[in-house]
Amino acid sequence: MHGKKKKKSWKDMTPGQRVGVLVVGAGQLALLVAAQRSISKTPAAQIRGNKAVWRAASFINFFGPLSYFLFGRRRGTA
């Protein structure tokens, strides 16, 4: 049986792997919540592009929220 690798199920993972999955998942969820909250509280004039597009993009794993924080917000002049 060459080629295809079966995905590990939760019960097949070691305790360390399970912790890793939970930590990565929690980090991803925290980034999503932070991005959604920021999009809600930030005035549209301070966001590059459409808020609805950034809101949808933030659901793309780590890439979406990080992109929003790096490129989606305008840097204000205080």
Coordinates of N, CA, C and O in Angstrom, one line a residue:
M1 N 0.8 -1.2 0.0 CA 0.0 0.0 0.0 C 0.9 1.3 0.0 O 1.3 1.7 1.0
H2 N 1.2 1.7 -1.2 CA 2.1 2.9 -1.3 C 1.2 4.1 -1.6 O 0.2 4.0 -2.1
G3 N 1.8 5.3 -1.3 CA 1.2 6.5 -1.7 C 0.3 7.2 -0.7 O 0.7 8.1 0.0
K4 N -1.0 6.7 -0.6 CA -1.9 7.4 0.3 C -1.6 7.2 1.7 O -1.4 6.0 2.2
K5 N -1.7 8.3 2.5 CA -1.4 8.2 3.9 C -2.8 8.5 4.6 O -3.4 9.5 4.3
K6 N -3.2 7.6 5.5 CA -4.4 7.8 6.2 C -4.2 8.9 7.3 O -3.2 8.9 8.0
K7 N -5.2 9.8 7.3 CA -5.2 10.8 8.4 C -5.3 10.1 9.7 O -6.1 9.2 9.9
K8 N -4.6 10.7 10.7 CA -4.7 10.2 12.1 C -6.0 10.7 12.7 O -6.3 11.8 12.6
S9 N -6.7 9.8 13.3 CA -7.9 10.2 14.1 C -7.4 10.6 15.5 O -6.3 10.4 15.9
W10 N -8.3 11.2 16.2 CA -8.0 11.7 17.5 C -7.4 10.6 18.4 O -6.5 10.8 19.1
K11 N -8.0 9.4 18.3 CA -7.6 8.3 19.2 C -6.3 7.7 18.8 O -5.6 7.1 19.6
D12 N -5.8 8.0 17.6 CA -4.5 7.5 17.1 C -3.4 8.4 17.5 O -2.2 8.1 17.4
M13 N -3.7 9.6 18.0 CA -2.7 10.6 18.3 C -2.1 10.4 19.7 O -2.8 9.9 20.6
T14 N -0.8 10.7 19.9 CA -0.2 10.7 21.2 C -0.8 11.8 22.0 O -1.3 12.8 21.4
P15 N -0.6 11.8 23.3 CA -1.1 12.9 24.2 C -0.4 14.2 23.7 O -1.0 15.3 23.7
G16 N 0.9 14.2 23.4 CA 1.6 15.4 22.9 C 1.0 15.9 21.6 O 0.9 17.2 21.5
Q17 N 0.7 15.1 20.7 CA 0.0 15.5 19.5 C -1.3 16.1 19.7 O -1.7 17.1 19.1
R18 N -2.1 15.5 20.6 CA -3.4 16.1 21.0 C -3.3 17.5 21.6 O -4.0 18.4 21.2
V19 N -2.3 17.7 22.5 CA -2.1 19.0 23.1 C -1.7 20.0 22.0 O -2.2 21.1 21.9
G20 N -0.8 19.5 21.0 CA -0.4 20.4 19.9 C -1.6 20.9 19.1 O -1.7 22.0 18.7
V21 N -2.5 19.9 18.8 CA -3.7 20.3 18.0 C -4.6 21.3 18.8 O -5.1 22.3 18.2
L22 N -4.7 21.1 20.0 CA -5.5 22.0 20.9 C -4.9 23.4 21.0 O -5.6 24.4 20.9
V23 N -3.6 23.4 21.1 CA -2.9 24.7 21.2 C -3.0 25.5 19.9 O -3.4 26.7 19.9
V24 N -2.8 24.8 18.8 CA -2.9 25.5 17.5 C -4.3 25.9 17.2 O -4.6 27.0 16.7
G25 N -5.3 25.1 17.6 CA -6.7 25.4 17.4 C -7.1 26.6 18.2 O -7.8 27.5 17.8
A26 N -6.6 26.7 19.5 CA -6.9 27.8 20.4 C -6.3 29.1 19.8 O -6.9 30.2 19.9
G27 N -5.1 29.0 19.3 CA -4.4 30.2 18.7 C -5.1 30.7 17.5 O -5.3 31.9 17.4
Q28 N -5.6 29.8 16.7 CA -6.3 30.2 15.5 C -7.6 30.8 15.9 O -8.0 31.8 15.3
L29 N -8.3 30.3 16.8 CA -9.6 30.8 17.3 C -9.4 32.2 17.9 O -10.2 33.1 17.7
A30 N -8.3 32.4 18.7 CA -8.0 33.7 19.3 C -7.8 34.7 18.2 O -8.2 35.9 18.4
L31 N -7.0 34.4 17.2 CA -6.7 35.3 16.1 C -8.0 35.7 15.4 O -8.2 36.9 15.1
L32 N -8.9 34.7 15.2 CA -10.2 35.0 14.5 C -11.0 35.9 15.3 O -11.5 36.9 14.8
V33 N -11.1 35.7 16.6 CA -12.0 36.5 17.5 C -11.4 37.9 17.5 O -12.1 38.9 17.5
A34 N -10.0 38.0 17.6 CA -9.4 39.3 17.7 C -9.6 40.1 16.4 O -9.9 41.3 16.5
A35 N -9.5 39.5 15.3 CA -9.7 40.1 14.0 C -11.2 40.6 13.9 O -11.5 41.7 13.5
Q36 N -12.1 39.7 14.2 CA -13.5 40.1 14.1 C -13.9 41.3 15.0 O -14.6 42.2 14.6
R37 N -13.3 41.2 16.2 CA -13.6 42.3 17.1 C -13.0 43.6 16.6 O -13.6 44.7 16.7
S38 N -11.8 43.6 16.1 CA -11.1 44.8 15.6 C -11.9 45.3 14.4 O -12.1 46.5 14.3
I39 N -12.3 44.4 13.5 CA -13.1 44.9 12.3 C -14.4 45.6 12.8 O -14.8 46.6 12.2
S40 N -15.0 45.1 13.8 CA -16.3 45.7 14.3 C -16.0 47.0 14.9 O -16.8 47.9 14.7
K41 N -15.0 47.2 15.7 CA -14.7 48.4 16.4 C -14.0 49.5 15.6 O -14.0 50.7 16.0
T42 N -13.3 49.1 14.5 CA -12.6 50.1 13.7 C -13.5 50.7 12.7 O -14.2 50.1 12.0
P43 N -13.4 52.1 12.6 CA -14.2 52.8 11.6 C -13.8 52.4 10.2 O -12.6 52.1 10.0
A44 N -14.7 52.3 9.3 CA -14.5 51.9 7.9 C -13.3 52.7 7.3 O -12.6 52.1 6.5
A45 N -13.2 53.9 7.6 CA -12.2 54.8 7.0 C -10.8 54.4 7.4 O -9.8 54.7 6.7
Q46 N -10.7 53.6 8.5 CA -9.4 53.2 8.9 C -9.0 51.8 8.5 O -8.0 51.2 8.9
I47 N -9.9 51.2 7.6 CA -9.6 49.9 7.1 C -9.5 49.9 5.6 O -10.2 50.6 4.9
R48 N -8.4 49.3 5.1 CA -8.2 49.2 3.7 C -9.2 48.3 3.1 O -9.2 47.1 3.4
G49 N -10.0 48.7 2.2 CA -11.0 47.8 1.5 C -12.3 47.7 2.3 O -12.6 48.5 3.2
N50 N -13.1 46.8 1.9 CA -14.4 46.6 2.5 C -14.4 45.8 3.7 O -13.7 44.7 3.8
K51 N -15.1 46.2 4.8 CA -15.1 45.5 6.0 C -15.7 44.1 5.8 O -15.2 43.1 6.5
A52 N -16.7 43.9 5.0 CA -17.3 42.6 4.8 C -16.3 41.6 4.2 O -16.3 40.4 4.5
V53 N -15.4 42.1 3.3 CA -14.4 41.2 2.7 C -13.4 40.8 3.7 O -13.0 39.6 3.8
W54 N -13.0 41.8 4.6 CA -12.0 41.4 5.6 C -12.6 40.5 6.6 O -12.0 39.6 7.1
R55 N -13.9 40.7 6.9 CA -14.6 39.8 7.9 C -14.6 38.4 7.3 O -14.3 37.4 8.0
A56 N -14.9 38.2 6.0 CA -14.9 36.9 5.4 C -13.5 36.3 5.4 O -13.3 35.1 5.7
A57 N -12.6 37.1 5.0 CA -11.2 36.6 4.8 C -10.6 36.2 6.2 O -9.8 35.3 6.2
S58 N -11.1 36.8 7.3 CA -10.5 36.4 8.6 C -10.8 35.0 9.0 O -10.2 34.4 9.9
F59 N -11.7 34.3 8.2 CA -12.1 32.9 8.5 C -11.1 31.9 7.9 O -11.2 30.7 8.0
I60 N -10.1 32.4 7.1 CA -9.2 31.6 6.4 C -8.0 31.3 7.3 O -7.0 32.0 7.4
N61 N -8.1 30.2 8.1 CA -7.1 29.8 9.0 C -6.3 30.9 9.6 O -6.9 31.9 10.0
F62 N -5.0 30.8 9.7 CA -4.2 31.8 10.3 C -4.0 33.0 9.3 O -3.8 34.1 9.7
F63 N -4.0 32.6 8.0 CA -3.7 33.6 7.0 C -4.6 34.8 7.0 O -4.1 35.9 6.8
G64 N -5.9 34.6 7.1 CA -6.9 35.7 7.0 C -6.7 36.7 8.1 O -6.5 37.9 7.8
P65 N -6.7 36.3 9.4 CA -6.6 37.3 10.5 C -5.2 38.0 10.4 O -5.1 39.2 10.6
L66 N -4.1 37.2 10.2 CA -2.8 37.9 10.1 C -2.7 38.9 9.0 O -2.2 39.9 9.1
S67 N -3.4 38.5 7.8 CA -3.4 39.5 6.7 C -4.1 40.8 7.1 O -3.7 41.9 6.7
Y68 N -5.2 40.6 7.8 CA -6.0 41.8 8.2 C -5.1 42.7 9.1 O -5.0 43.9 8.9
F69 N -4.5 42.1 10.1 CA -3.7 42.9 11.0 C -2.4 43.5 10.4 O -2.0 44.6 10.7
L70 N -1.9 42.8 9.4 CA -0.7 43.3 8.7 C -1.0 44.3 7.6 O -0.3 45.3 7.4
F71 N -2.1 44.0 6.8 CA -2.4 44.8 5.6 C -3.7 45.6 5.6 O -3.9 46.5 4.9
G72 N -4.7 45.1 6.4 CA -6.0 45.6 6.3 C -6.3 46.9 7.1 O -7.2 47.6 6.8
R73 N -5.4 47.2 8.0 CA -5.7 48.4 8.9 C -4.8 49.5 8.4 O -3.6 49.3 8.2
R74 N -5.3 50.7 8.3 CA -4.5 51.9 8.0 C -3.8 52.3 9.2 O -4.4 52.3 10.3
R75 N -2.6 52.7 9.1 CA -1.8 53.3 10.2 C -2.2 54.8 10.4 O -2.1 55.6 9.5
G76 N -2.8 55.0 11.5 CA -3.3 56.4 11.8 C -2.1 57.3 12.2 O -1.1 57.0 12.6
T77 N -2.4 58.6 11.9 CA -1.4 59.6 12.3 C -2.0 60.3 13.5 O -3.1 60.9 13.4
A78 N -1.4 60.2 14.6 CA -1.9 60.7 15.9 C -1.8 62.2 16.0 O -1.0 62.8 15.5

